[in-house]
JSON list of C-alpha atoms in Angstrom, two decimals:
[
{"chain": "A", "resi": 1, "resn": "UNK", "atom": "CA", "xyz": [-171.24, -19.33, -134.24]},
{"chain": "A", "resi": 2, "resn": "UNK", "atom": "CA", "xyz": [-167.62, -19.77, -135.61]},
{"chain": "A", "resi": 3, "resn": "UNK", "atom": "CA", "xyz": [-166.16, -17.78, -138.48]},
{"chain": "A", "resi": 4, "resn": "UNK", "atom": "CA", "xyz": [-163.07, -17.48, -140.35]},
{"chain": "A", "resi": 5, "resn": "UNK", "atom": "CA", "xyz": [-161.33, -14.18, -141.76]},
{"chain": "A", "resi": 6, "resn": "UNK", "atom": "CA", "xyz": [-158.54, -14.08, -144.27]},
{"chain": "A", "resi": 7, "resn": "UNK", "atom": "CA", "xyz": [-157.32, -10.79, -143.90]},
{"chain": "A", "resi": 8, "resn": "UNK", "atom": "CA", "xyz": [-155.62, -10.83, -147.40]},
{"chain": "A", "resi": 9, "resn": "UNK", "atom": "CA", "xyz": [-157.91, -10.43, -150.14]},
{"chain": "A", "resi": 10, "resn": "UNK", "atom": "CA", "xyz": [-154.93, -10.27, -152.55]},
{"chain": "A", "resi": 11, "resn": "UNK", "atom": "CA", "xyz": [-150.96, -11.53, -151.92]},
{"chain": "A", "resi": 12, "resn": "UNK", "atom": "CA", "xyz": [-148.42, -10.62, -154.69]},
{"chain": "A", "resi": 13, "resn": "UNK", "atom": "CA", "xyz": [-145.26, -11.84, -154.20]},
{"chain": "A", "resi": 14, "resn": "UNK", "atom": "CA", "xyz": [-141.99, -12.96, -156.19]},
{"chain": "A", "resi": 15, "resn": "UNK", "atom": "CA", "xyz": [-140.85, -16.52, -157.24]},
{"chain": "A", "resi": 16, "resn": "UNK", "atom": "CA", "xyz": [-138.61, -18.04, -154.38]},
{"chain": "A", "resi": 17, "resn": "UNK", "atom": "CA", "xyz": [-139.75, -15.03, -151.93]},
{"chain": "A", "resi": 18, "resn": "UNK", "atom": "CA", "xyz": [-141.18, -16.39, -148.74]},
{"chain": "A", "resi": 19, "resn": "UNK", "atom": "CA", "xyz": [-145.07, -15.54, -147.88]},
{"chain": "A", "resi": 20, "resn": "UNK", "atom": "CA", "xyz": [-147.48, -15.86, -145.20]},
{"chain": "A", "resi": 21, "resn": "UNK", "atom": "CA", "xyz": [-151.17, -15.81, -145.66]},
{"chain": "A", "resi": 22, "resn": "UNK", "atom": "CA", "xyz": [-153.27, -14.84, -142.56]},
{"chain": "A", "resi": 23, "resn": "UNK", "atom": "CA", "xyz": [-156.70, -16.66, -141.13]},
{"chain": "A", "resi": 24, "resn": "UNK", "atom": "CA", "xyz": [-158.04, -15.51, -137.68]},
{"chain": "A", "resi": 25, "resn": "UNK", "atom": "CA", "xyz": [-160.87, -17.95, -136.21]},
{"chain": "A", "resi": 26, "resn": "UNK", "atom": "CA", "xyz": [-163.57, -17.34, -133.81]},
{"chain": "A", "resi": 27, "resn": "UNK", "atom": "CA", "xyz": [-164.97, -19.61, -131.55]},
{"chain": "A", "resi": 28, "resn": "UNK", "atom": "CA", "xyz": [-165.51, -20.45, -127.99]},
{"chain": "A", "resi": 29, "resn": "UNK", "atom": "CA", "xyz": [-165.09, -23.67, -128.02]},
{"chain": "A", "resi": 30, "resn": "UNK", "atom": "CA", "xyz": [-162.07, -26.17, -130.08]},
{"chain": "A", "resi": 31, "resn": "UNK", "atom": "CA", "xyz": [-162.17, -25.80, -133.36]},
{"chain": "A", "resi": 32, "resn": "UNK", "atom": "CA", "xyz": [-160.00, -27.76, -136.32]},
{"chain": "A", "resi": 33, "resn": "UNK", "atom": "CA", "xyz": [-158.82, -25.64, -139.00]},
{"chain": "A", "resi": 34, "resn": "UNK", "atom": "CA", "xyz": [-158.21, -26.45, -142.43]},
{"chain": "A", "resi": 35, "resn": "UNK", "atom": "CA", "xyz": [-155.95, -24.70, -145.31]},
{"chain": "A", "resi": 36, "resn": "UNK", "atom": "CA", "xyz": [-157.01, -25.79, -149.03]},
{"chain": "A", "resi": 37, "resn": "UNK", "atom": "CA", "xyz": [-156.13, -24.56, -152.34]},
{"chain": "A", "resi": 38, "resn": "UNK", "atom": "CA", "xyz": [-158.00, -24.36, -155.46]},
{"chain": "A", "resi": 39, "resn": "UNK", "atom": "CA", "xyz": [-156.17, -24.16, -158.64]},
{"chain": "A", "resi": 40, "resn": "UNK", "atom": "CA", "xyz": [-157.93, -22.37, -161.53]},
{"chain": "A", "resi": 41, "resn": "UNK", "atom": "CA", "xyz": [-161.33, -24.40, -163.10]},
{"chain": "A", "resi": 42, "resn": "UNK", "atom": "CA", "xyz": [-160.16, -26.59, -160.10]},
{"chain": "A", "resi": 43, "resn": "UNK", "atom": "CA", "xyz": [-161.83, -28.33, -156.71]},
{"chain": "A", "resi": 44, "resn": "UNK", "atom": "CA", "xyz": [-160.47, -28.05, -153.70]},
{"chain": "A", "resi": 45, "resn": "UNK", "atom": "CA", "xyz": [-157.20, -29.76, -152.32]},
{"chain": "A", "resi": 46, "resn": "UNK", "atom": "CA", "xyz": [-156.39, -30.08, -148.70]},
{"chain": "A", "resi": 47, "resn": "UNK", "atom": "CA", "xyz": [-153.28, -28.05, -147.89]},
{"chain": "A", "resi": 48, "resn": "UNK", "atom": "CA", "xyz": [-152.91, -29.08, -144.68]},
{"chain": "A", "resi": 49, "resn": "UNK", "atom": "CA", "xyz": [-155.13, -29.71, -141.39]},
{"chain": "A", "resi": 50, "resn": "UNK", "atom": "CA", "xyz": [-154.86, -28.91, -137.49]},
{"chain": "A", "resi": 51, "resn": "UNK", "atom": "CA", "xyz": [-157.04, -31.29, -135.47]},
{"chain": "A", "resi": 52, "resn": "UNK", "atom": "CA", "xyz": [-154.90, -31.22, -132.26]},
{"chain": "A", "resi": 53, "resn": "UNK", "atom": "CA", "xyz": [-151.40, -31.72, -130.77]},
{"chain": "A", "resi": 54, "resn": "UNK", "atom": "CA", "xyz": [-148.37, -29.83, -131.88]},
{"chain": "A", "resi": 55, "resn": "UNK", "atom": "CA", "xyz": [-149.41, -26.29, -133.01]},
{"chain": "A", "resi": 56, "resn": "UNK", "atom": "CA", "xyz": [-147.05, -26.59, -136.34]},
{"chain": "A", "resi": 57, "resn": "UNK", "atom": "CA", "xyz": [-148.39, -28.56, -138.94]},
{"chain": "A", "resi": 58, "resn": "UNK", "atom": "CA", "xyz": [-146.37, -29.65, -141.77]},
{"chain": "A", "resi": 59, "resn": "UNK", "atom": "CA", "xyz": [-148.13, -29.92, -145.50]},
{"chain": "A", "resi": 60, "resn": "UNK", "atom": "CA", "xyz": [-148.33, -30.60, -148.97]},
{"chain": "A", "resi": 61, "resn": "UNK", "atom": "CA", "xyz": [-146.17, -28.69, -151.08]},
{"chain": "A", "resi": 62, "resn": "UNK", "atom": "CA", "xyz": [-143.36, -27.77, -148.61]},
{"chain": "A", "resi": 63, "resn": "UNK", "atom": "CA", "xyz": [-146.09, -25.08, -146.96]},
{"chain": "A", "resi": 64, "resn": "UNK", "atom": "CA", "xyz": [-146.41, -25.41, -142.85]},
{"chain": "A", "resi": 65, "resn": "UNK", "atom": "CA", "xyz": [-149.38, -23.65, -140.63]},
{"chain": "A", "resi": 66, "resn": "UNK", "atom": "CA", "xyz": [-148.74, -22.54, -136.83]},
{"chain": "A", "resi": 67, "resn": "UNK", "atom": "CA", "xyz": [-152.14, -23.17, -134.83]},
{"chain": "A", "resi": 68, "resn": "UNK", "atom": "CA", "xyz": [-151.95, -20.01, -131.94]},
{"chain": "A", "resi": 69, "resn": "UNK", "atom": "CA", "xyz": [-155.05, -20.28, -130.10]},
{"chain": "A", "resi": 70, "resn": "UNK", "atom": "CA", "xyz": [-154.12, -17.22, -127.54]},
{"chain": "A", "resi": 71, "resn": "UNK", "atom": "CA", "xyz": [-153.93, -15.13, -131.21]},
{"chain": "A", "resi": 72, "resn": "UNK", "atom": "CA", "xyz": [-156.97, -17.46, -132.78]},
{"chain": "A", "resi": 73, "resn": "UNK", "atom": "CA", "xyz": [-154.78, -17.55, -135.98]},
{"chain": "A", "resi": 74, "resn": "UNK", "atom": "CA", "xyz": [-153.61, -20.35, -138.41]},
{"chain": "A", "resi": 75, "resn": "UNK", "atom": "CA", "xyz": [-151.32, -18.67, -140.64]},
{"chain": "A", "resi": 76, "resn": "UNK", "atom": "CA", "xyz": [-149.94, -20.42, -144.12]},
{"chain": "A", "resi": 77, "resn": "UNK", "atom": "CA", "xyz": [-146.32, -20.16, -144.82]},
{"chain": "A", "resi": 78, "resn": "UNK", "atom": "CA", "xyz": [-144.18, -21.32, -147.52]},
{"chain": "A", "resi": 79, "resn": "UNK", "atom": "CA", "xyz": [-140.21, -20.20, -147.38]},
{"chain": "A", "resi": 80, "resn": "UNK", "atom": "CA", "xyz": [-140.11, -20.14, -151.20]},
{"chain": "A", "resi": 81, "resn": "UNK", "atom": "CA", "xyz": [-142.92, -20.00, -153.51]},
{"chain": "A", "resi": 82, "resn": "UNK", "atom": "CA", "xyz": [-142.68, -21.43, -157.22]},
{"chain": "A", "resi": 83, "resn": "UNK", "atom": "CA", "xyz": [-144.58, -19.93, -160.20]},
{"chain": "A", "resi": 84, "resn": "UNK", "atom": "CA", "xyz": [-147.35, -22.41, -159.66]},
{"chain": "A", "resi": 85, "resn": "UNK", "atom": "CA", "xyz": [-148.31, -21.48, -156.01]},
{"chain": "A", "resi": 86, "resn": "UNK", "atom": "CA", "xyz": [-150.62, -19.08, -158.09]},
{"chain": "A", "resi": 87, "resn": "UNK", "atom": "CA", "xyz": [-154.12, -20.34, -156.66]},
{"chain": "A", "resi": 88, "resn": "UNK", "atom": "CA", "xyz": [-156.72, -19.27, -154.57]},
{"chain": "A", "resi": 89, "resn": "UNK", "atom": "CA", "xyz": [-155.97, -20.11, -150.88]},
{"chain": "A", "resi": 90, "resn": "UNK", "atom": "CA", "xyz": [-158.95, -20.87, -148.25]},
{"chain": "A", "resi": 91, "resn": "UNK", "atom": "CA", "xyz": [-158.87, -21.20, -144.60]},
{"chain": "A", "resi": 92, "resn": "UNK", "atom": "CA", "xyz": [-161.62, -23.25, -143.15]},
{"chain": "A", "resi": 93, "resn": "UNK", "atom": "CA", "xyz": [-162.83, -24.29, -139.75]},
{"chain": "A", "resi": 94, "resn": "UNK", "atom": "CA", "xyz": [-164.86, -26.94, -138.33]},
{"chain": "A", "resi": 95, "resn": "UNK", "atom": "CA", "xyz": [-166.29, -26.74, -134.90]},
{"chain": "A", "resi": 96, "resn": "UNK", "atom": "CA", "xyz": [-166.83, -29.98, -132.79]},
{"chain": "A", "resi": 97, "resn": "UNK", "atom": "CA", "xyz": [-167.42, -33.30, -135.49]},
{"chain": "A", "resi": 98, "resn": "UNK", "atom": "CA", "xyz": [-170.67, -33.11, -136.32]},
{"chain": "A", "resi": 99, "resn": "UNK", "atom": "CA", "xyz": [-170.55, -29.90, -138.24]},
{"chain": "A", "resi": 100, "resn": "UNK", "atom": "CA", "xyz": [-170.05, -28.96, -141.59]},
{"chain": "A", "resi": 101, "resn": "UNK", "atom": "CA", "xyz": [-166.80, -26.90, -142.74]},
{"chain": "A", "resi": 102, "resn": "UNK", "atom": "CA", "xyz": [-166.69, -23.49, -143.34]},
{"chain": "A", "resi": 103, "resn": "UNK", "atom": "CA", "xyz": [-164.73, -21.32, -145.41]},
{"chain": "A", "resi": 104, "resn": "UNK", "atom": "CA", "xyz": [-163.20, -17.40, -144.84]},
{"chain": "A", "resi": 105, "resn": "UNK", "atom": "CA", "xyz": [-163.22, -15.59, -148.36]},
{"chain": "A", "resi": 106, "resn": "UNK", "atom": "CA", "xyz": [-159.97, -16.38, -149.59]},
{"chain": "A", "resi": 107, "resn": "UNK", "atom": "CA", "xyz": [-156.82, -15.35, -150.60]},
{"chain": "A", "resi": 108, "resn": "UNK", "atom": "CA", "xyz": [-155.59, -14.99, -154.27]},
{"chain": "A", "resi": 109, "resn": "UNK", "atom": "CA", "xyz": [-151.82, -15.58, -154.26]},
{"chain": "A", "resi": 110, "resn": "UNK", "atom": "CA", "xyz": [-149.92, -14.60, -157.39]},
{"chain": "A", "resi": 111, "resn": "UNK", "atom": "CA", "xyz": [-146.81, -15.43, -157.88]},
{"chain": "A", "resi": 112, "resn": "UNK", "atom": "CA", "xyz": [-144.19, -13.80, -160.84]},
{"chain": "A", "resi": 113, "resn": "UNK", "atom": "CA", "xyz": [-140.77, -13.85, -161.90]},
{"chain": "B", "resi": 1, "resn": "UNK", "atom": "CA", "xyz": [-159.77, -44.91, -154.54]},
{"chain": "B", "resi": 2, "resn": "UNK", "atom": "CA", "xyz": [-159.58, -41.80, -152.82]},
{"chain": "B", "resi": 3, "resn": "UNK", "atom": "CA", "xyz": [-161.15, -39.95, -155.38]},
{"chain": "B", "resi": 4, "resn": "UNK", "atom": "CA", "xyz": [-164.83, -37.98, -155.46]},
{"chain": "B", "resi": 5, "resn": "UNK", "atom": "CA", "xyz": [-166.09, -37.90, -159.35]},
{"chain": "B", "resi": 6, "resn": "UNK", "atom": "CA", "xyz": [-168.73, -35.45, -160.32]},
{"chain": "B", "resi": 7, "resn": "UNK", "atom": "CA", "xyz": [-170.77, -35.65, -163.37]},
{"chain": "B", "resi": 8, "resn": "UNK", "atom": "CA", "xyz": [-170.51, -33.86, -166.04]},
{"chain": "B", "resi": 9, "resn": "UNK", "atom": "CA", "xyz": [-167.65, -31.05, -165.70]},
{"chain": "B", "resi": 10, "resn": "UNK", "atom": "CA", "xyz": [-169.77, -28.59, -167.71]},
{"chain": "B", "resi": 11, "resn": "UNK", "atom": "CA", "xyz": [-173.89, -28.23, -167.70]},
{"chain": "B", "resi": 12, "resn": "UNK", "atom": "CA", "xyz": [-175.32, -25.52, -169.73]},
{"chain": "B", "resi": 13, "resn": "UNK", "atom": "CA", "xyz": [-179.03, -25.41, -169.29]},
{"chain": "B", "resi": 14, "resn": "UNK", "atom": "CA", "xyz": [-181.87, -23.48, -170.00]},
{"chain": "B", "resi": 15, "resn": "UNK", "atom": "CA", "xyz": [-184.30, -21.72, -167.71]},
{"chain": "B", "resi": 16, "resn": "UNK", "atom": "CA", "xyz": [-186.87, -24.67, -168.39]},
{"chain": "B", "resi": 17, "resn": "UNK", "atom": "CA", "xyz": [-184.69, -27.32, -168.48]},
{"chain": "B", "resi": 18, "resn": "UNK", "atom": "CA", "xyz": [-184.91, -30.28, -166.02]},
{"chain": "B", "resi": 19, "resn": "UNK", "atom": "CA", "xyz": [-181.20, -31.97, -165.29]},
{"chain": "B", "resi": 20, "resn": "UNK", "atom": "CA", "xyz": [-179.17, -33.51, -162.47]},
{"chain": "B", "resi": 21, "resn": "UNK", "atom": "CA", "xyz": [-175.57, -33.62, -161.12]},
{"chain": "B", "resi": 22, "resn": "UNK", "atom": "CA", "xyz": [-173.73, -36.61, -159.90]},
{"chain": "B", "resi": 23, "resn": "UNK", "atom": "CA", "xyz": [-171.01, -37.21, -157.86]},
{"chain": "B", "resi": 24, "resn": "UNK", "atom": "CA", "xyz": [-169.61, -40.60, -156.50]},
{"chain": "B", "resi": 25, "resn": "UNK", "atom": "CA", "xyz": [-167.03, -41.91, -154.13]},
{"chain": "B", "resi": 26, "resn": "UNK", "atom": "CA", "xyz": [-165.74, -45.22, -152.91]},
{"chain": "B", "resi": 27, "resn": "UNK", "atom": "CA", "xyz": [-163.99, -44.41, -150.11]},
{"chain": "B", "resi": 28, "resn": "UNK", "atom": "CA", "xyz": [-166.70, -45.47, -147.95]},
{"chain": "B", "resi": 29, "resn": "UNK", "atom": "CA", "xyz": [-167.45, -42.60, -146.46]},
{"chain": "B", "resi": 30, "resn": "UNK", "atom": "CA", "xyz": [-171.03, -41.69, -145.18]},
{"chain": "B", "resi": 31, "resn": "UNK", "atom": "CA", "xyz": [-171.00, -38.29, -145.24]},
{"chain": "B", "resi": 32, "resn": "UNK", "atom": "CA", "xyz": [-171.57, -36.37, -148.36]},
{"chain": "B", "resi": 33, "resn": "UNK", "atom": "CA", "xyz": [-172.13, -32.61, -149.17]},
{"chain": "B", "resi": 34, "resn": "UNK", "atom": "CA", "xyz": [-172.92, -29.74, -151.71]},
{"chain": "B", "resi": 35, "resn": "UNK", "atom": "CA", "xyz": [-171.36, -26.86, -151.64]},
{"chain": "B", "resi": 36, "resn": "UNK", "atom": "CA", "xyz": [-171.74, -23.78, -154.49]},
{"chain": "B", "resi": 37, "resn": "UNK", "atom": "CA", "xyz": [-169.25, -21.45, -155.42]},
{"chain": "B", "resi": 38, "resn": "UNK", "atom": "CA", "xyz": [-169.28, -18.24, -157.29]},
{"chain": "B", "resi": 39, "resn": "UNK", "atom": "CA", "xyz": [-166.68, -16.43, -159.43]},
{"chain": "B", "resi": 40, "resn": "UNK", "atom": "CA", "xyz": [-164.00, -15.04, -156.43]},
{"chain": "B", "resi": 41, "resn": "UNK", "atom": "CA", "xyz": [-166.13, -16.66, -153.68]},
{"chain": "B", "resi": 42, "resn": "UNK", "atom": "CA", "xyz": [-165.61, -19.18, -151.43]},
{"chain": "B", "resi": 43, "resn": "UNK", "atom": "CA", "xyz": [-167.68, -22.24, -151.41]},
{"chain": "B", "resi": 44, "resn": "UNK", "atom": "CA", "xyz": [-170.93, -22.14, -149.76]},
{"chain": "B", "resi": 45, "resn": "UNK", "atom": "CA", "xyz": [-172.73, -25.06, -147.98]},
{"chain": "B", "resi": 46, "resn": "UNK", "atom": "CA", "xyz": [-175.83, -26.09, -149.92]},
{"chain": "B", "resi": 47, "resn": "UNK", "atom": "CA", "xyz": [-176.51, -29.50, -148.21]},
{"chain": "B", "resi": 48, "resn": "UNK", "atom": "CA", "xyz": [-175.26, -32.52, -145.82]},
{"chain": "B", "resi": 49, "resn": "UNK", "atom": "CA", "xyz": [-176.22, -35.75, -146.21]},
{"chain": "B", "resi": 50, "resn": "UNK", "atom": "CA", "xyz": [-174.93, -38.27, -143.33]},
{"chain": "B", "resi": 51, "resn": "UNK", "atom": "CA", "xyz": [-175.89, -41.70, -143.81]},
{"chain": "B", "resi": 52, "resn": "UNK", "atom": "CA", "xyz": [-177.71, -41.45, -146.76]},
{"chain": "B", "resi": 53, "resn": "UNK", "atom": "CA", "xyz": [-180.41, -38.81, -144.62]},
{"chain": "B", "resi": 54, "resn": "UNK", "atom": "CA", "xyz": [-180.23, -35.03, -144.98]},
{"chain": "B", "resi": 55, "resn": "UNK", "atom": "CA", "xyz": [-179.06, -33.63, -141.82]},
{"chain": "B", "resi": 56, "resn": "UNK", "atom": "CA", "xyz": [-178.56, -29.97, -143.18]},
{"chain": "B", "resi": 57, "resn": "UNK", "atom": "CA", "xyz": [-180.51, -27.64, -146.11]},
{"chain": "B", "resi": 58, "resn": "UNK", "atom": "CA", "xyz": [-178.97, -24.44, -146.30]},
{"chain": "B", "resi": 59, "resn": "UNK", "atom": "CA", "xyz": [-182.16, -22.72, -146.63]},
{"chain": "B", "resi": 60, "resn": "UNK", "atom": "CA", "xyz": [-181.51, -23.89, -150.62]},
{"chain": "B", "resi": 61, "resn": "UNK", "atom": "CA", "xyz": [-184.41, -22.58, -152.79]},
{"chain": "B", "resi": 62, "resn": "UNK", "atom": "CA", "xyz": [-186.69, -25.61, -153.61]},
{"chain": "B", "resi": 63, "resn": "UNK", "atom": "CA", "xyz": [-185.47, -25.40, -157.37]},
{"chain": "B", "resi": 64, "resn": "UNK", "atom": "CA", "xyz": [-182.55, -27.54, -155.80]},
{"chain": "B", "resi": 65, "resn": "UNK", "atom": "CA", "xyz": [-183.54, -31.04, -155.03]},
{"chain": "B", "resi": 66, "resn": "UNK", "atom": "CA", "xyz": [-180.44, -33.48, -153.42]},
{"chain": "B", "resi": 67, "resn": "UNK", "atom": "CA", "xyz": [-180.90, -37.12, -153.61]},
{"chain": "B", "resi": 68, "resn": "UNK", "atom": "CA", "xyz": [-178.47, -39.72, -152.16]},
{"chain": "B", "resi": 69, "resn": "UNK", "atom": "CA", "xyz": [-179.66, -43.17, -153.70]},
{"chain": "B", "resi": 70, "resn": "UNK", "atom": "CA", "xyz": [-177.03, -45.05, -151.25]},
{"chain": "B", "resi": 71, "resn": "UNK", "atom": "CA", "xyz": [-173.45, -44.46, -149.52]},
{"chain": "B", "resi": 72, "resn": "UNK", "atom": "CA", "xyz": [-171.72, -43.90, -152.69]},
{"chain": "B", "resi": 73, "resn": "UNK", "atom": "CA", "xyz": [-173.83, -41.80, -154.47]},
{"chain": "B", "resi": 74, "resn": "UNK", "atom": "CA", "xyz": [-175.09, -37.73, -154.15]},
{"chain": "B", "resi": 75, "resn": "UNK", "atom": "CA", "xyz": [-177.20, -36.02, -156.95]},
{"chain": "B", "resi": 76, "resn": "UNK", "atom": "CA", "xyz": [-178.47, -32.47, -157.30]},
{"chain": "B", "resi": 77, "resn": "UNK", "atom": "CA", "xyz": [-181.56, -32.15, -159.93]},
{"chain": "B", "resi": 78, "resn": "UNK", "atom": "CA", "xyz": [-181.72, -28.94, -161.07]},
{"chain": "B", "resi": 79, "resn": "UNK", "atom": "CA", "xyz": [-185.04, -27.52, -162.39]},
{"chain": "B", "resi": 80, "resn": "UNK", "atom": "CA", "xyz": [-186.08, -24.04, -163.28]},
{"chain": "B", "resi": 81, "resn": "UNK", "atom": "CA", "xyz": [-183.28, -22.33, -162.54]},
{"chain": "B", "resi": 82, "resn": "UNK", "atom": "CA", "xyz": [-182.03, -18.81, -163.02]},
{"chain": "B", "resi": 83, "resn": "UNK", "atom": "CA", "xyz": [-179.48, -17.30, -164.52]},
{"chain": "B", "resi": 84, "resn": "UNK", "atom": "CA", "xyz": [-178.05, -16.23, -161.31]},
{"chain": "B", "resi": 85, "resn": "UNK", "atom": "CA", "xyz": [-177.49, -19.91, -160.23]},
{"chain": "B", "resi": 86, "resn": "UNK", "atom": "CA", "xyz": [-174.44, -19.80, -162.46]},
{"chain": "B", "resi": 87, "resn": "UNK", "atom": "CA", "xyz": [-171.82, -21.33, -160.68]},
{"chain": "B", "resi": 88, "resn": "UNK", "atom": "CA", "xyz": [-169.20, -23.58, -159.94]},
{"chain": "B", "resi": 89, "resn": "UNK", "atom": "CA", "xyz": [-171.04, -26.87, -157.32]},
{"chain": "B", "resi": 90, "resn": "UNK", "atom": "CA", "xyz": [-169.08, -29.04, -155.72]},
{"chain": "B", "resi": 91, "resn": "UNK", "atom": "CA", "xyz": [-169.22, -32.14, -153.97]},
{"chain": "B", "resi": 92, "resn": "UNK", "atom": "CA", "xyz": [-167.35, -33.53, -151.06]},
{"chain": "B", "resi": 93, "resn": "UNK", "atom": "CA", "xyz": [-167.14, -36.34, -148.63]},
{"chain": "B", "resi": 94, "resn": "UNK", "atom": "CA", "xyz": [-165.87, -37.05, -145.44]},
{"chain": "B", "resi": 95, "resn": "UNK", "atom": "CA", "xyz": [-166.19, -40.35, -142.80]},
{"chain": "B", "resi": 96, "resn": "UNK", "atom": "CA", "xyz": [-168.69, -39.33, -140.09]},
{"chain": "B", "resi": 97, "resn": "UNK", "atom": "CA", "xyz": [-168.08, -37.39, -137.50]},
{"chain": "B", "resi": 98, "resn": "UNK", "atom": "CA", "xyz": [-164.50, -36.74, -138.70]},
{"chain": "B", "resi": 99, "resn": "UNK", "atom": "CA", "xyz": [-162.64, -33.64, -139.75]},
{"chain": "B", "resi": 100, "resn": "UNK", "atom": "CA", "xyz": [-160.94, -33.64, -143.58]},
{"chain": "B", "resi": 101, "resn": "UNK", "atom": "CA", "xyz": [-163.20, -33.16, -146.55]},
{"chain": "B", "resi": 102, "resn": "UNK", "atom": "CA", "xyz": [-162.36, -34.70, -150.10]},
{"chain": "B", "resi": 103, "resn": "UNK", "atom": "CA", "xyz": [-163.58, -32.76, -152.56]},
{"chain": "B", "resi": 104, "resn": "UNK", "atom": "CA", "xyz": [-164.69, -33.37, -156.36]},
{"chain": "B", "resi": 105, "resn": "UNK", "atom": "CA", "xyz": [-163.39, -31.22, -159.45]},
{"chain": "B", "resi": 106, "resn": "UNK", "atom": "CA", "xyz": [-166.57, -29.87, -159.69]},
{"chain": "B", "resi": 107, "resn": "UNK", "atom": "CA", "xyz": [-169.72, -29.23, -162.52]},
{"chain": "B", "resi": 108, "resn": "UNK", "atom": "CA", "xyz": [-169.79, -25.89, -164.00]},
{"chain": "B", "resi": 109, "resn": "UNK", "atom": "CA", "xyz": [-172.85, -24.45, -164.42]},
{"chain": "B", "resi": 110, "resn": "UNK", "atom": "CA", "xyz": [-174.47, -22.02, -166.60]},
{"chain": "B", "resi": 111, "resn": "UNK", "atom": "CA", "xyz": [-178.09, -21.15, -166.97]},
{"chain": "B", "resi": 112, "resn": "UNK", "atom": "CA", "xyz": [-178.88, -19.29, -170.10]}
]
């Protein structure tokens, strides 16, 4: 069965710092992988998605993702975060396309000034 | 539209109480799920519906009852329920057999 980790519970960082929040995957066979971030008493939005082809995927909100299968890992990165990055982050991963999408336990970035 | 509306944004109900969530989307897809999510939790996959049939149940306790009427449309009725079912539900659709997920704002729950 696949599963996701997010190996940050908790990221504090400053405003226009750069940060990287970490998702390792399991799976023996291809998986997609997902990044989506929920803003307080929020849904979810889709951050960004690798399905195949180049291993850096470019996103919403100036943040990028490098798919490393030898690694299994689809970090988030943003060069400069912004006072309203503050969200909960979640890594997800969908195996094959008949499955349903599941999510590591997230990562609570708070940015200050 | 590329939008996935659930109905209403906030549901307090009692333990005897008998009610229903609703969620709706356009976008033609014909896959639609439920997910719950706790306080500092990620979501967690109640139920799939593809093509208006259920295809996956969680193992959801039978106090949960989905119903999709037709393409557009996903309910949850909600009877019984304990306080511990206090949470955040969301829906979300997708096409079939593809990959990204659109996801509603969500009902928040609470069962007094």
């Amino acid at each position: 069965a696949q599963s996701v980790t997010q190996l940050d519970s908790q990221v504090p960082v400053f405003e226009e710092a750069p940060v990287e929040l970490r998702c390792n995957y399991s799976s023996s066979v291809s998986v997609y992988l997902f990044w989506y971030v929920q803003y307080p008493n929020q849904g979810l939005q889709l951050l960004l998605k690798y399905l195949s082809g180049s291993t850096l995927v470019k996103g919403i909100n100036g943040f990028e993702a490098e798919f490393n299968k030898s690694q299994t890992s689809f970090h988030l990165r943003k060069p400069s975060v912004h006072i309203s990055d503050t969200a909960e982050y979640f890594c997800a991963v969908k195996v094959g396309t008949g499955t349903a999408l599941i999510f590591g336990k997230g990562t609570t970035l708070s940015v200050s000034s | 539209d590329t939008e996935v509306t659930q109905t209403p944004k906030h549901l307090v109900m009692g333990m005897t109480n008998k009610k229903s969530l609703k969620c709706e989307q356009h976008m033609g897809h014909r896959a639609m799920y439920w997910y719950k999510q706790k306080a500092k939790k990620p979501p967690e996959l109640m139920f799939v519906y593809s093509y208006e049939k259920l295809s996956i149940n969680e193992s959801v306790p039978s106090r949960f009852s989905p119903e999709c009427p037709n393409s557009s449309l996903l309910n949850l009725h909600l009877h019984a329920l304990q306080p511990e079912d206090s949470a955040l539900y969301l829906c979300a659709s997708s096409q079939t057999n593809a990959y990204g997920y659109t996801f509603g704002s969500g009902t928040r729950l609470t069962v007094v």
